[in-house]
Coordinates of C-alpha atoms and ligand atoms in Angstrom, one line a residue:
M1 CA -29.0 38.4 41.8
Y2 CA -27.3 35.1 41.7
Q3 CA -29.2 33.8 45.1
N4 CA -32.4 34.1 43.2
K5 CA -31.3 31.8 40.6
F6 CA -29.8 29.5 42.8
T7 CA -32.7 29.1 44.7
N8 CA -34.8 29.0 41.9
N9 CA -33.4 26.5 39.9
F10 CA -31.5 24.2 41.8
G11 CA -33.7 22.9 43.9
G12 CA -33.4 19.4 45.6
K13 CA -30.3 18.7 47.5
T14 CA -27.9 21.9 45.6
Q15 CA -30.3 24.0 47.0
Q16 CA -29.4 26.8 49.4
R17 CA -30.9 26.4 52.7
P18 CA -31.9 29.7 54.2
N19 CA -29.6 30.4 57.5
S20 CA -31.0 30.8 61.0
G21 CA -28.0 32.5 61.7
R22 CA -27.7 36.7 61.8
T23 CA -24.2 36.7 60.0
R24 CA -21.5 38.7 62.0
F25 CA -21.8 41.4 59.3
G26 CA -25.3 42.4 61.0
G27 CA -28.0 42.2 58.5
R28 CA -29.8 38.4 57.9
S29 CA -27.9 36.0 55.7
N30 CA -30.9 33.9 54.9
A31 CA -31.3 32.5 51.0
G32 CA -34.3 33.9 49.5
N33 CA -34.1 37.5 51.1
G34 CA -33.6 38.5 47.2
G35 CA -31.1 41.1 47.9
N36 CA -27.8 40.0 50.8
R37 CA -24.9 39.4 48.8
F38 CA -23.0 37.5 51.3
V39 CA -25.0 33.8 50.4
G40 CA -25.1 31.9 53.4
G41 CA -22.9 33.9 55.9
R42 CA -22.0 31.8 58.7
N43 CA -23.1 28.3 59.4
G44 CA -26.0 29.2 61.9
G45 CA -24.0 28.4 65.4
R46 CA -23.7 24.6 64.3
K47 CA -20.2 23.0 64.6
N48 CA -18.6 22.5 61.3
R49 CA -15.3 20.7 60.5
S50 CA -15.2 21.4 57.3
F51 CA -12.6 23.9 55.9
E52 CA -15.5 26.9 57.1
S53 CA -14.3 25.7 60.9
Q54 CA -10.3 27.1 59.5
I55 CA -11.5 29.3 57.4
D56 CA -14.5 31.7 57.2
V57 CA -14.9 32.4 53.5
S58 CA -17.6 34.9 54.2
M59 CA -15.0 36.7 56.2
F60 CA -13.0 37.0 52.9
I61 CA -15.8 38.5 51.1
Q62 CA -16.6 40.8 54.2
K63 CA -13.1 41.7 53.8
A64 CA -12.3 42.0 49.9
E65 CA -13.8 45.4 49.4
P66 CA -12.2 47.5 52.5
M67 CA -9.1 45.5 52.9
I68 CA -8.2 47.0 49.0
K69 CA -6.8 50.1 49.0
I70 CA -7.9 52.1 45.8
E71 CA -5.6 55.2 45.3
D72 CA -7.1 57.6 42.4
A73 CA -3.8 58.9 41.9
K74 CA -3.8 61.8 39.6
V75 CA -1.8 61.4 36.4
K76 CA 0.8 64.0 36.2
N77 CA 3.0 62.9 32.5
N78 CA 2.2 62.4 29.4
F79 CA 4.5 59.8 27.8
K80 CA 6.5 62.7 25.9
D81 CA 7.2 64.0 29.4
F82 CA 9.3 61.0 30.0
D83 CA 11.7 62.2 27.2
F84 CA 11.7 58.6 25.5
N85 CA 14.0 57.5 22.2
P86 CA 11.4 58.1 19.2
I87 CA 11.3 55.0 18.3
L88 CA 10.0 53.4 22.1
M89 CA 7.5 56.7 21.6
D90 CA 6.3 54.9 18.4
N91 CA 6.0 51.4 19.9
I92 CA 3.7 52.6 22.9
K93 CA 1.6 54.4 20.5
N94 CA 1.3 51.9 18.0
K95 CA 0.7 48.9 21.3
G96 CA -2.3 51.5 21.8
Y97 CA -1.2 53.1 25.5
L98 CA -2.9 57.2 25.2
K99 CA -1.3 57.8 29.0
P100 CA 0.3 56.4 31.2
T101 CA -1.2 54.6 34.4
P102 CA -0.6 55.9 37.9
I103 CA 2.5 53.4 38.6
Q104 CA 3.6 54.1 35.3
D105 CA 3.3 57.8 35.8
E106 CA 4.9 57.9 39.8
I107 CA 8.0 55.4 39.0
I108 CA 9.2 55.9 35.3
P109 CA 10.8 59.1 36.7
H110 CA 12.9 57.1 39.3
I111 CA 13.9 54.5 37.0
L112 CA 15.3 56.7 34.6
Q113 CA 17.4 58.3 37.0
G114 CA 18.7 55.0 38.3
R115 CA 17.3 55.2 41.6
D116 CA 15.3 51.5 43.3
V117 CA 11.5 51.4 43.5
L118 CA 9.4 49.6 45.7
G119 CA 6.4 49.0 43.6
I120 CA 3.4 48.1 45.6
S121 CA 0.9 47.3 43.6
N122 CA -0.8 44.1 42.0
T123 CA -1.0 43.3 38.2
G124 CA -3.8 45.0 36.0
T125 CA -2.2 48.2 37.3
G126 CA 0.3 48.5 34.0
K127 CA 3.6 47.4 36.7
T128 CA 4.9 45.8 33.4
A129 CA 4.9 48.8 31.2
A130 CA 6.3 50.4 34.1
F131 CA 9.7 48.5 34.8
S132 CA 10.0 47.9 31.0
L133 CA 9.7 51.1 29.3
P134 CA 12.4 53.0 31.6
L135 CA 14.4 50.0 31.5
I136 CA 14.0 49.8 27.5
N137 CA 14.9 53.5 27.2
Q138 CA 18.0 52.8 29.3
I139 CA 19.5 50.4 27.0
L140 CA 18.8 52.5 23.7
D141 CA 21.3 55.0 25.9
N142 CA 23.8 52.5 27.0
P143 CA 23.5 49.1 24.7
N144 CA 26.0 47.5 27.4
K145 CA 23.6 47.8 30.0
R146 CA 22.3 44.0 31.3
I147 CA 19.0 43.4 33.3
L148 CA 17.2 39.8 35.1
V149 CA 13.6 39.9 35.5
L150 CA 12.7 37.0 38.4
S151 CA 9.0 36.2 38.1
P152 CA 7.1 33.8 40.0
T153 CA 5.5 31.6 37.5
R154 CA 6.6 30.9 33.7
E155 CA 3.2 32.3 32.7
L156 CA 3.9 35.8 34.0
A157 CA 8.0 35.3 32.7
Q158 CA 6.2 35.0 29.3
Q159 CA 3.8 38.1 30.0
I160 CA 6.9 39.9 30.9
K161 CA 8.8 38.8 27.5
Q162 CA 5.7 39.3 25.2
E163 CA 5.4 43.1 26.7
I164 CA 8.8 43.9 26.2
R165 CA 8.9 43.1 22.7
S166 CA 5.9 44.6 21.7
F167 CA 8.1 47.9 22.7
T168 CA 11.4 46.6 21.1
F169 CA 10.2 46.5 17.7
E170 CA 12.7 47.7 15.2
M171 CA 15.7 48.2 18.3
R172 CA 19.0 46.3 18.7
V173 CA 17.1 44.8 21.8
Y174 CA 17.3 41.6 22.7
V175 CA 15.5 39.6 25.3
A176 CA 15.8 35.7 26.4
L177 CA 13.3 33.7 28.7
A178 CA 14.7 31.6 31.4
I179 CA 11.9 29.6 32.8
G180 CA 11.8 25.6 33.7
G181 CA 9.3 23.5 31.9
A182 CA 10.6 24.3 28.7
Y183 CA 13.8 23.0 26.4
I184 CA 16.5 24.4 28.5
R185 CA 18.5 23.7 24.9
E186 CA 16.6 26.3 23.2
Q187 CA 17.0 28.9 26.4
I188 CA 20.8 28.6 26.6
L189 CA 21.5 28.9 22.6
D190 CA 19.2 32.8 23.3
I191 CA 21.2 33.3 26.4
K192 CA 24.7 32.2 24.7
R193 CA 24.1 35.9 22.5
D194 CA 24.0 37.4 25.2
P195 CA 20.4 39.4 25.5
H196 CA 19.7 42.9 27.2
I197 CA 17.2 41.1 29.2
I198 CA 16.9 38.5 30.5
V199 CA 13.4 37.1 32.1
G200 CA 12.9 34.2 34.0
T201 CA 11.8 31.8 36.8
P202 CA 14.2 31.5 40.3
G203 CA 14.7 27.2 40.1
R204 CA 16.2 27.8 36.0
I205 CA 17.9 30.9 36.4
K206 CA 20.0 29.3 39.1
D207 CA 20.2 25.8 37.2
L208 CA 21.4 27.9 34.4
A209 CA 24.3 29.8 36.6
K210 CA 24.9 26.5 37.9
R211 CA 25.9 25.3 33.9
R212 CA 27.5 28.9 33.4
V213 CA 25.2 30.2 30.9
I214 CA 24.2 32.9 33.0
R215 CA 26.8 34.8 34.6
F216 CA 25.3 36.9 37.8
D217 CA 28.5 39.6 37.4
K218 CA 27.5 40.7 34.3
F219 CA 24.2 42.3 35.4
D220 CA 23.6 45.6 36.9
T221 CA 20.0 45.8 37.1
I222 CA 17.6 43.8 38.7
V223 CA 13.7 43.7 38.5
L224 CA 12.0 41.4 41.6
D225 CA 7.9 41.0 40.4
E226 CA 5.3 39.8 42.3
V227 CA 7.9 39.6 45.6
D228 CA 5.0 38.0 47.9
R229 CA 3.8 35.7 45.0
M230 CA 8.1 34.2 44.6
L231 CA 7.6 34.0 48.7
D232 CA 4.5 32.0 49.1
M233 CA 6.1 29.5 46.4
G234 CA 9.4 29.4 48.7
F235 CA 11.9 31.2 46.5
V236 CA 13.2 33.3 49.2
Q237 CA 16.3 31.7 49.2
D238 CA 17.2 31.3 45.8
I239 CA 16.0 35.2 45.3
K240 CA 18.5 35.8 48.0
D241 CA 21.3 33.4 46.2
I242 CA 20.7 35.4 43.1
V243 CA 20.3 38.8 44.4
S244 CA 23.8 38.1 46.2
Q245 CA 25.6 37.9 43.3
I246 CA 24.6 41.0 41.1
P247 CA 27.7 43.4 41.5
T248 CA 26.8 45.9 44.1
P249 CA 25.7 49.1 42.9
H250 CA 23.1 48.0 41.0
Q251 CA 19.8 48.9 40.6
T252 CA 17.0 47.5 41.8
L253 CA 12.8 47.7 41.0
F254 CA 11.1 45.4 44.0
F255 CA 7.5 45.1 43.2
S256 CA 4.8 43.2 45.5
A257 CA 1.4 43.3 46.3
T258 CA 1.9 43.4 49.9
V259 CA 4.5 44.0 52.5
N260 CA 4.4 42.1 55.2
R261 CA 6.4 40.9 58.4
K262 CA 8.2 38.2 55.7
I263 CA 8.9 41.0 52.6
Q264 CA 9.8 44.0 54.8
P265 CA 13.5 41.6 55.6
L266 CA 14.0 41.4 51.9
I267 CA 13.3 45.1 51.4
D268 CA 15.3 46.5 53.8
S269 CA 18.4 44.1 52.4
F270 CA 17.9 44.4 48.9
L271 CA 17.0 47.9 48.2
T272 CA 19.4 51.5 49.0
N273 CA 16.7 54.7 49.8
P274 CA 14.1 53.6 47.6
A275 CA 11.6 55.3 46.3
E276 CA 7.9 54.2 47.2
I277 CA 5.0 54.3 45.1
S278 CA 2.3 52.5 46.2
V279 CA -0.7 52.1 43.8
K280 CA -3.8 49.7 43.7
T281 CA -6.2 49.0 41.1
Q282 CA -9.9 48.1 42.0
E283 CA -9.1 45.1 40.2
S284 CA -9.4 43.1 42.5
S285 CA -13.2 43.4 43.8
K286 CA -15.0 46.5 43.3
N287 CA -16.5 44.9 39.9
V288 CA -16.9 41.7 41.4
E289 CA -20.0 40.4 43.1
Q290 CA -19.2 38.3 44.9
N291 CA -21.4 35.2 46.6
I292 CA -21.1 32.0 48.0
V293 CA -22.6 28.7 46.8
R294 CA -23.5 26.3 49.4
V295 CA -23.3 22.3 48.1
R296 CA -22.8 19.0 49.5
R297 CA -19.3 17.8 48.9
E298 CA -20.7 15.5 46.8
D299 CA -23.3 17.5 44.5
K300 CA -20.3 20.2 43.7
E301 CA -19.5 18.2 40.4
T302 CA -23.0 18.4 39.5
M303 CA -23.5 22.2 40.7
L304 CA -20.5 23.4 38.8
S305 CA -22.2 21.7 35.3
K306 CA -25.4 23.1 36.0
L307 CA -23.9 26.8 36.5
L308 CA -21.8 26.4 33.2
H309 CA -24.5 25.7 31.6
Q310 CA -26.3 28.9 32.3
E311 CA -25.6 31.7 29.2
E312 CA -24.1 34.3 31.4
F313 CA -21.3 32.0 32.2
K314 CA -19.4 32.9 29.2
K315 CA -16.2 33.0 30.0
V316 CA -15.0 31.1 33.3
L317 CA -11.8 30.9 35.4
V318 CA -12.6 27.9 38.0
F319 CA -9.9 27.6 40.9
G320 CA -9.2 23.6 42.0
G321 CA -7.4 23.2 45.1
T322 CA -5.0 20.2 43.2
K323 CA -4.0 19.1 39.9
L324 CA -5.7 15.8 40.1
V325 CA -9.3 17.7 41.4
V326 CA -8.4 20.3 38.6
E327 CA -7.6 17.2 36.0
K328 CA -10.5 15.3 37.2
L329 CA -13.1 18.2 36.3
S330 CA -11.6 19.0 32.9
V331 CA -12.2 15.7 31.9
G332 CA -15.4 15.1 33.4
L333 CA -16.8 18.9 31.7
G334 CA -15.0 17.4 28.6
Q335 CA -17.1 14.3 28.3
Q336 CA -20.3 16.5 29.0
G337 CA -19.3 18.5 25.7
F338 CA -18.0 22.3 27.6
K339 CA -14.8 23.3 26.2
V340 CA -13.0 23.4 29.0
G341 CA -8.8 23.5 29.3
S342 CA -6.8 22.8 32.4
L343 CA -3.7 24.6 34.1
H344 CA -1.5 22.8 36.2
G345 CA 2.0 22.5 37.6
N346 CA 2.2 19.1 35.9
K347 CA 1.6 20.3 32.8
A348 CA 4.4 20.7 30.1
Q349 CA 5.0 24.1 29.6
Y350 CA 3.8 24.0 26.1
Q351 CA 0.4 22.2 27.3
R352 CA 0.3 25.2 29.5
Q353 CA 0.9 28.1 26.6
T354 CA -1.2 26.2 24.1
T355 CA -4.3 26.4 26.8
L356 CA -4.0 29.7 27.8
R357 CA -4.1 31.0 24.2
R358 CA -7.0 29.0 23.4
F359 CA -8.8 30.8 26.8
K360 CA -7.6 33.7 24.9
E361 CA -8.6 33.4 21.8
N362 CA -12.4 32.3 22.6
E363 CA -11.4 28.4 21.4
I364 CA -12.1 27.2 24.7
N365 CA -14.7 29.3 27.5
I366 CA -13.5 27.0 30.5
L367 CA -10.4 27.4 32.1
I368 CA -9.8 25.1 35.2
A369 CA -6.6 25.7 37.1
T370 CA -5.0 25.7 40.0
D371 CA -3.8 28.5 42.0
V372 CA -0.2 28.2 40.9
A373 CA -0.8 28.1 37.2
A374 CA -2.9 31.2 37.2
R375 CA -1.3 33.5 39.0
G376 CA -0.5 37.1 36.9
L377 CA -3.0 35.5 34.6
D378 CA -4.2 38.5 32.1
V379 CA -7.0 37.5 30.6
A380 CA -9.3 41.0 29.9
D381 CA -13.2 38.9 29.4
I382 CA -13.0 36.6 32.3
T383 CA -17.2 36.7 32.9
H384 CA -17.0 34.2 36.2
V385 CA -14.6 33.1 38.6
I386 CA -15.6 30.1 40.4
N387 CA -14.0 28.8 43.7
Y388 CA -14.7 24.9 43.1
D389 CA -12.1 24.2 45.9
K390 CA -11.6 27.1 48.9
P391 CA -8.8 29.1 48.5
N392 CA -5.7 28.4 51.3
N393 CA -5.8 31.9 52.5
Y394 CA -7.4 36.0 51.9
E395 CA -4.6 37.2 49.6
D396 CA -4.9 34.3 47.4
Y397 CA -8.9 34.7 47.3
V398 CA -8.6 38.4 46.6
H399 CA -5.9 36.9 43.3
R400 CA -8.8 34.4 42.3
I401 CA -11.0 37.2 41.8
G402 CA -9.6 39.6 40.3
R403 CA -8.8 37.2 37.4
T404 CA -12.7 38.9 36.7
G405 CA -14.2 42.2 36.6
R406 CA -11.2 43.9 34.6
A407 CA -11.3 46.7 32.5
D408 CA -14.1 47.8 34.2
H409 CA -16.4 44.6 33.1
Q410 CA -19.2 43.9 35.4
G411 CA -17.3 40.0 36.9
Y412 CA -18.7 37.8 39.1
A413 CA -16.7 35.2 41.6
L414 CA -18.7 32.5 43.5
T415 CA -17.1 30.4 46.5
F416 CA -18.4 26.7 46.6
V417 CA -18.7 26.0 50.2
E418 CA -19.3 22.7 51.3
D419 CA -22.4 22.0 53.5
R420 CA -23.0 19.5 55.5
Y421 CA -27.1 18.2 56.7
Ligands
LIG501 P1 0.1 44.8 33.7 O1 -0.1 44.9 35.2 O2 2.0 44.9 33.7 O3 0.1 42.9 33.8 O4 -1.0 45.6 32.9 C1 -2.3 45.1 32.8 C2 -2.8 45.2 31.6 O5 -2.7 46.6 31.4 C3 -1.9 45.0 30.5 O6 -3.2 44.1 29.7 C4 -1.0 46.4 29.7 O7 -1.1 45.9 28.3 C5 -2.2 46.9 30.0 N1 -1.7 48.3 30.2 C6 -0.1 49.0 30.9 N2 -0.1 50.1 30.3 C7 -0.9 50.6 30.1 C8 -1.2 52.3 29.8 N3 -0.3 53.0 30.1 N4 -2.7 52.4 28.6 C9 -3.6 51.4 28.2 N5 -3.1 49.6 28.6 C10 -2.0 49.6 29.8

């Protein structure tokens, strides 16, 4: 257990302090009990004006498991049951996909029928292929089909484009990107070639529409990916503007990890009689052991460095609250000889891409990032997520820790909680 390790290895100021209070979960939360995973628990009844008074991290940890709904849907179809074009079938096979994932199994037949769909699912469920495969098949049947895919972040848009391209090998199906932070000229040239699919972020798409490079009246299909994230990032008006300009009738594929009061009105106005599919994986927490690390603010950097020196911290994603913190940590750890990179909104797109590639290919094994830059990140073998700074809300917490423990590997999530003596 980490708990023992902290207590044994990190004496002095950063040591976990035995906590005299009972946790809200019943058990005693004292460090050194050798087994309680909710390290630290509540703050022992002390008055504390740090963020714990606003957000009790231990609540996240307690909730993280029961709130994730695991629907072990039985997969009914094989890919061959979808009657896909033989070249598409070959590409699926070459990609190594043997069976549809539950969301693919459920959603593909509806999309092929031209229905609107509401997919309640998070990343890691295979939702990119769930919408890409039937749409590519539709393009092969009807080369005039035009699809717009809206994604909250540049990285996710790029991931989607790459996945689509891996399925369109040896086909005359073209896809272009429309994302901020990258040269607009190249994108304009690509889009002027009239690709079948444009994948982009709302801001850049609107910009290209203003320049009359993108014409919304061409599209007959729109995919809204990670709508909850798009709303969090303030894209609601942009999405409404874009969708309202796509001629009706059109097919809408709407994906969100959650449905709440803010999202429901969009579902009601964008979707017509949708097929609703809810598939969530256990990725967010089932394989993730979650712990709190109590540490004084001034000791946080030292603590992080000590943790990263531990052998088992092989591939680590560290979340910092601001671009400034992220950059400072990255420079500091780099000076200590760690192989580290940083991702945040102030980085040019090519830098973000290079850093991500280096992390994926293990050229660096520590990535420091802000929430925004890490959205949708699909790196299979992250061993540890460290919340150096608190997440802002429960959704972000679950999203962050879901970056580890993927593909049935054991993952570890540590959240720094600022302690005051
Ligand atoms: P996504 O939820 O689209 O981000 O996908 C998560 C991961 O699952 C990606 O690495 C995909 O390449 C992978 N994946 C998607 N569909 C399948 C499938 N049918 N079989 C195996 N892997 C898949």
